Short mmCIF file of C-alpha atoms and ligand atoms in Angstrom, two decimals:
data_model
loop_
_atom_site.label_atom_id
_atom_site.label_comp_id
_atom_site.label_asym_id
_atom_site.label_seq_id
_atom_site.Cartn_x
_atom_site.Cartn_y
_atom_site.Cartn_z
CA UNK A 1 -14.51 46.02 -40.96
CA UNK A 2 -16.89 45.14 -37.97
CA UNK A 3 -17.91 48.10 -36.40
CA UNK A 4 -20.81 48.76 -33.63
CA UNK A 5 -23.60 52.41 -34.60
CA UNK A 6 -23.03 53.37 -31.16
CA UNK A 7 -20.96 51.86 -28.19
CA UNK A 8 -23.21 49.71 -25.61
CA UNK A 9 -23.24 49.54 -22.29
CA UNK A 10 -21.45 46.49 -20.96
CA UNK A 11 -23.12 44.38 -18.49
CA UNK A 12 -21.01 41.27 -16.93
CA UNK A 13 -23.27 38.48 -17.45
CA UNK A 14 -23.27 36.33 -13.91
CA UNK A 15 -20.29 38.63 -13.13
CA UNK A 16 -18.38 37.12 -16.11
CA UNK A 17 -18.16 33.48 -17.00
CA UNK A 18 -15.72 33.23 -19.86
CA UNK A 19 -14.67 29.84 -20.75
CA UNK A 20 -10.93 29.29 -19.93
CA UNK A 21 -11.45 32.08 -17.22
CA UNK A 22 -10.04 30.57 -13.45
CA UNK A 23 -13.17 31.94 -11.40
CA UNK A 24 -16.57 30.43 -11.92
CA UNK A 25 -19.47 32.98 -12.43
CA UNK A 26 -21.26 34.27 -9.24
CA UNK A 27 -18.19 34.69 -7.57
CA UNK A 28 -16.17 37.83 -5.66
CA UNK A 29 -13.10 36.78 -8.06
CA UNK A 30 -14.87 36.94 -11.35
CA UNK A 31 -16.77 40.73 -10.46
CA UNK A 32 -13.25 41.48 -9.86
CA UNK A 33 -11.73 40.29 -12.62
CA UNK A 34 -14.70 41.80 -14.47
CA UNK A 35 -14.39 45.07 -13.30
CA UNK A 36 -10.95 44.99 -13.84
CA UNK A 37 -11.36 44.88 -17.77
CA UNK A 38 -13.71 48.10 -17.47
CA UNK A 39 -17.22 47.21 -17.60
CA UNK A 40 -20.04 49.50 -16.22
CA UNK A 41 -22.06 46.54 -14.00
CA UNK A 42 -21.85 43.58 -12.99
CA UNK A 43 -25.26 41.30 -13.13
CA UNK A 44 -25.53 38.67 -10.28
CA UNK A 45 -28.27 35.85 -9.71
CA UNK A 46 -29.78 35.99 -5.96
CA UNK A 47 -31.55 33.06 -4.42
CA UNK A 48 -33.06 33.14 -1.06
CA UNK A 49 -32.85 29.91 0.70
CA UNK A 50 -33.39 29.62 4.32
CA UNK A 51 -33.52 32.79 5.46
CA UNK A 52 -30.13 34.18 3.44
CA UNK A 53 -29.59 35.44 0.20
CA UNK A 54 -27.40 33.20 -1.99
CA UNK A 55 -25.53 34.39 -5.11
CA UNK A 56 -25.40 31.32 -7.71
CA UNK A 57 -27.63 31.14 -10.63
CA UNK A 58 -28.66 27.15 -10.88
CA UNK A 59 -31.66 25.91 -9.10
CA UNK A 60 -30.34 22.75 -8.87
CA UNK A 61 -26.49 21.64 -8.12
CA UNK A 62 -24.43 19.66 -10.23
CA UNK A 63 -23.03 22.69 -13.01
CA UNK A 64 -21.35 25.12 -10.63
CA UNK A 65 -21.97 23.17 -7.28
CA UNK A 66 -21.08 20.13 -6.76
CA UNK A 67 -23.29 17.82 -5.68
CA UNK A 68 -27.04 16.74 -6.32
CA UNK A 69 -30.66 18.52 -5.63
CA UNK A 70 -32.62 21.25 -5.42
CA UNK A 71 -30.92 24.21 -4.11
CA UNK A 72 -33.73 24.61 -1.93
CA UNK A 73 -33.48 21.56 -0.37
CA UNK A 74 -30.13 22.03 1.24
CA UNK A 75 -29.16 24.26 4.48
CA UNK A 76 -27.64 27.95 3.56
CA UNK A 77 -24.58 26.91 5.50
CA UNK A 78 -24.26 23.18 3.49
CA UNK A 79 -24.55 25.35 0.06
CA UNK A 80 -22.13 28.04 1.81
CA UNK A 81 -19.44 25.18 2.88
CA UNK A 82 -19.41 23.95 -1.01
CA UNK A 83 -16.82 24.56 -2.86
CA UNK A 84 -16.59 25.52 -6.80
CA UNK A 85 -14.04 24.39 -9.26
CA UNK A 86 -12.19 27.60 -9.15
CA UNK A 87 -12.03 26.95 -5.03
CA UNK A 88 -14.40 29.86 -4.12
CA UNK A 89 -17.82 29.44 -2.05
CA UNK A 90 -21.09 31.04 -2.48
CA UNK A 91 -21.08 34.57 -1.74
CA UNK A 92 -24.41 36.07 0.19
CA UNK A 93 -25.70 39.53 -1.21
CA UNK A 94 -24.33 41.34 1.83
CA UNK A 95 -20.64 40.28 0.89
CA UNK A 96 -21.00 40.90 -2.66
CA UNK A 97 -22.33 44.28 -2.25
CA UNK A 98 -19.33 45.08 0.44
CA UNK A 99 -17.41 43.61 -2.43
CA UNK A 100 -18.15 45.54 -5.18
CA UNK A 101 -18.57 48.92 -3.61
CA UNK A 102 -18.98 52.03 -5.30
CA UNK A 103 -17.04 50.84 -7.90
CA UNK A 104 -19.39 49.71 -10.56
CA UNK A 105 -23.49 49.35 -11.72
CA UNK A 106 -24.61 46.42 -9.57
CA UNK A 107 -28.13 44.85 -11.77
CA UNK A 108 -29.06 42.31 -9.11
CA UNK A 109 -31.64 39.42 -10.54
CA UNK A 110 -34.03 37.71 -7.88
CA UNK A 111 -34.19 34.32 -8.70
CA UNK A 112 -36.85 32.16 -7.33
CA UNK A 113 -39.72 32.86 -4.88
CA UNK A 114 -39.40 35.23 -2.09
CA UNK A 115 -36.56 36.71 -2.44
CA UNK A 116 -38.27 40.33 -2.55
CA UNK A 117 -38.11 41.31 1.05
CA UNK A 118 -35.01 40.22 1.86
CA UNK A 119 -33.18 41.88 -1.02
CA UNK A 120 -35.08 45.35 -0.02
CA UNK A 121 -33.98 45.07 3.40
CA UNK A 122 -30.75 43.70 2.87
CA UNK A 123 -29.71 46.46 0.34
CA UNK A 124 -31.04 49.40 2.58
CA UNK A 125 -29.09 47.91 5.46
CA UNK A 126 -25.96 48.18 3.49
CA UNK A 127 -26.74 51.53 2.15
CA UNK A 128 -27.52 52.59 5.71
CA UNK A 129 -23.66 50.99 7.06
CA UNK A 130 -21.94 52.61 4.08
CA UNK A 131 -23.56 55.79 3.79
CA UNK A 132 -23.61 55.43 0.01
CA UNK A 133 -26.76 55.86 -2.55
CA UNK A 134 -29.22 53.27 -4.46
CA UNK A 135 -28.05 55.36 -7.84
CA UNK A 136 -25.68 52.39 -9.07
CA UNK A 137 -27.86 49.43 -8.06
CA UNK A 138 -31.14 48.32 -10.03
CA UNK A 139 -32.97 45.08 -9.84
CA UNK A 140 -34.52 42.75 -12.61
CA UNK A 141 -36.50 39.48 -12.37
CA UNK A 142 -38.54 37.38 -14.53
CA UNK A 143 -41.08 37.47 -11.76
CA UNK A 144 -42.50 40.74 -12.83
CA UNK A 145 -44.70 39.99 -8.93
CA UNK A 146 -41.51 40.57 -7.08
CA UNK A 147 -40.60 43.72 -8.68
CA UNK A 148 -43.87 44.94 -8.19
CA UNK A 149 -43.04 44.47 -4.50
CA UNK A 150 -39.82 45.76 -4.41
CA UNK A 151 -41.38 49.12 -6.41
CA UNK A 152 -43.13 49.27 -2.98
CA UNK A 153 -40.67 48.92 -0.61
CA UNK A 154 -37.61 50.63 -2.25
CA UNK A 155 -39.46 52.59 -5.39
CA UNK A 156 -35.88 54.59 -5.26
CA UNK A 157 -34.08 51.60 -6.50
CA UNK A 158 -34.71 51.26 -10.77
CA UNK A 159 -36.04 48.42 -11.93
CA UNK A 160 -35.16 46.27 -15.06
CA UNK A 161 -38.08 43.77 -16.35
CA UNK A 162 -37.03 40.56 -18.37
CA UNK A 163 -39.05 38.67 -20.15
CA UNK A 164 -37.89 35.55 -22.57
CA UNK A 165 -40.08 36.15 -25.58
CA UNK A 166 -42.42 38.63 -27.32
CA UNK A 167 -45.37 39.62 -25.56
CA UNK A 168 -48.48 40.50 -27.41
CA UNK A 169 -48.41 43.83 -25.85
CA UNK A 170 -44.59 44.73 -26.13
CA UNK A 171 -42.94 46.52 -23.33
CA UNK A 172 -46.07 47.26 -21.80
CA UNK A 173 -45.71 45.11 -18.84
CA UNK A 174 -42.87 47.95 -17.88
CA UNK A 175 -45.76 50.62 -17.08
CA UNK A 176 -47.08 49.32 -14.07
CA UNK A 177 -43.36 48.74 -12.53
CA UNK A 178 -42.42 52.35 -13.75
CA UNK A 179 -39.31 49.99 -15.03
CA UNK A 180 -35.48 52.30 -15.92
CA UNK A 181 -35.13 49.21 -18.38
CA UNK A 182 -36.55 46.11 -20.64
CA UNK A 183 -34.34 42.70 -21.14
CA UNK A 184 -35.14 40.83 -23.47
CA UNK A 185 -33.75 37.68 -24.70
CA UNK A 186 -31.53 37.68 -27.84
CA UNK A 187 -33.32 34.77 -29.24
CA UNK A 188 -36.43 36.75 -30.15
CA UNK A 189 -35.44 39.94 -30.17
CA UNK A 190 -37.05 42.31 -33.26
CA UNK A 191 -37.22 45.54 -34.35
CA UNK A 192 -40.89 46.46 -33.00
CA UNK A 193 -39.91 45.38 -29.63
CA UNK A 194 -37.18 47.50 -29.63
CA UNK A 195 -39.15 50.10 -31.31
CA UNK A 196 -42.05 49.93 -28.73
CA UNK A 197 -39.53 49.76 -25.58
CA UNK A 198 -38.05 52.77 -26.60
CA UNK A 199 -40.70 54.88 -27.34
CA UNK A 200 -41.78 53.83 -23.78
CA UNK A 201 -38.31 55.61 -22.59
CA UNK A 202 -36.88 52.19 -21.37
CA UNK A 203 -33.36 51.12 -22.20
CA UNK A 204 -33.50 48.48 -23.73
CA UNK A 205 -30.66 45.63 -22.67
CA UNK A 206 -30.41 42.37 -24.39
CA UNK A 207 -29.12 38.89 -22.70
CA UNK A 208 -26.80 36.94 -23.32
CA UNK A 209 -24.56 38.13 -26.18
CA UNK A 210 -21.16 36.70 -26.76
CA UNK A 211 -20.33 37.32 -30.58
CA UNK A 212 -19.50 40.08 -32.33
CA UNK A 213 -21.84 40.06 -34.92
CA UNK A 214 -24.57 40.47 -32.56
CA UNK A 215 -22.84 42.67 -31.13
CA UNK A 216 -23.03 44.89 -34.42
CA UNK A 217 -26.61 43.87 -35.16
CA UNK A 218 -27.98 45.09 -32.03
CA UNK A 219 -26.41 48.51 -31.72
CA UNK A 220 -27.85 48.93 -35.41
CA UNK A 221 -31.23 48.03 -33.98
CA UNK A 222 -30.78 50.75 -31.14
CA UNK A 223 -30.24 48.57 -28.21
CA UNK A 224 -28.77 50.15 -25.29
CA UNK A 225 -26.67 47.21 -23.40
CA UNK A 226 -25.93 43.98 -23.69
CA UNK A 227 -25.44 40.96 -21.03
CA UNK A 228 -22.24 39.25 -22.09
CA UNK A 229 -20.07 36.25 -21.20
CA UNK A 230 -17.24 37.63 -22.75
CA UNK A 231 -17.01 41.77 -22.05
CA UNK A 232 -13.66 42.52 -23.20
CA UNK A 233 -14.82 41.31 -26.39
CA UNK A 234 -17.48 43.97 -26.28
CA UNK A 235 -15.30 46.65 -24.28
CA UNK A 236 -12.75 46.67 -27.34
CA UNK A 237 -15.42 47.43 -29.95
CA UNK A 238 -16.58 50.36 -27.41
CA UNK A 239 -13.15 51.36 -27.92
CA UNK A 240 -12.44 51.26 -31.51
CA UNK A 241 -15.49 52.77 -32.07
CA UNK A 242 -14.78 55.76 -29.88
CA UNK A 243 -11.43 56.11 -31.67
CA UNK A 244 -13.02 56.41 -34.93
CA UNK A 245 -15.23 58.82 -34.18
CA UNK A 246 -12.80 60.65 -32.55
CA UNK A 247 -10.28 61.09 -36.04
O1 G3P B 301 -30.32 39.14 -16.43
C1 G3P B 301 -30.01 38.62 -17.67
C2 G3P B 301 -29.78 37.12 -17.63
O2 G3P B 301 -28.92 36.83 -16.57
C3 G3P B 301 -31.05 36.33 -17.46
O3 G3P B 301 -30.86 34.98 -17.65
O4 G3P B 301 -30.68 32.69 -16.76
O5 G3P B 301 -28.62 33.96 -17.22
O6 G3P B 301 -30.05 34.56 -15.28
P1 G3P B 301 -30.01 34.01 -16.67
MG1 MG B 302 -29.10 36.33 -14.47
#
């Protein structure tokens, strides 16, 4: 029998983008849909284009969007009147966060150059409106730059560094961004970078794991979380495993 070494923390990759599903990723119906199966966040893409912050993760239409182009090429209010197979339309941060509430972890991911700022100001505004906390938010990018910059402006905020491969030095690029957590890609992922994270006190959550053999493998490594297409495959193996050790 399949069974995880400890339950991991279940991060909706893109807000959830299972095949078959009837919202596309990025979207106010899949973090609901998400949420509604029980995971603890909900990972979204952010794009700054023109002055707004998109939510969409390609940097070029023609998957989600339709049409042709660099993202960046195109008005915020032509991207915003698009619409996506499932018939929704870009969200901006400022809806998604009004969307998603109190209700679950939000891990937003800047995306692209000079997004920074924005998000910083954009996140304290709704924090400000809402009276509510920066405990359930925390921000990642592969730009390790712009989360340098947003330790500046909103150090309160944790911060979660990815990186695609293995770096000479580990998880030490974390030190200098006083990072909560390290995401590394599945594809490369080995035991002394998990090793060396953790002794560094980071959790350590992997992207993007769909199967449940990975699933497996990683807890046994000692990963933390997981980025997944598919959480309720995930959530159930939390489960089981909970009922076992509870008998
Ligand atoms: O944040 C984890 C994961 O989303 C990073 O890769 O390309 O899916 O944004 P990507
Ligand atoms: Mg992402």
């Amino acid at each position: 029998m399949v069974s995880l070494s400890h339950p991991l923390y279940c991060i909706a990759h893109r807000g959830g983008r299972r095949k078959g599903s009837h919202s596309s990723e990025n979207t106010l119906k899949a973090f609901a849909e998400s949420i509604a199966l029980g995971v603890d966040a909900i990972e979204v893409d952010v794009w700054q284009v023109g002055g707004q912050l998109l939510v969409t993760h390609d940097r070029r239409l023609g998957k989600t969007l339709p049409g042709k182009g660099r993202l960046m090429d195109h008005t915020p209010s032509y991207l915003r009147n698009l619409e996506m197979e499932c018939g929704s339309q870009i969200p901006t941060l400022m809806e998604v966060l009004e969307s998603i509430g109190e209700q679950v972890t939000l891990n937003i991911e800047l995306k692209g150059p000079g997004c920074a700022q924005l998000v910083a100001k954009t996140l304290q505004q709704y924090v400000h409106d809402s009276s509510g906390t920066y405990e359930q938010y925390l921000f990642s990018s592969f730009d390790h730059h712009q989360l340098f910059q947003l330790k500046q402006i909103l150090p309160q905020v944790r911060r979660g560094v990815l990186i695609e491969g293995i770096p000479l030095t580990y998880a030490r690029c974390c030190e200098p961004l006083e990072a909560y957590s390290f995401h590394p890609n599945v594809d490369f992922i080995n035991q002394a970078l998990v090793d060396d994270a953790k002794q560094r006190g980071l959790k350590v959550w992997v992207y993007t794991v769909n199967d449940i053999d990975d699933f497996c493998h990683l807890s046994a490594m000692g990963v933390d979380g997981v980025f997944t297409d598919y959480p309720e495959r995930l959530l159930k193996l939390n489960k089981d495993l909970r009922w076992q050790q509870a008998i």
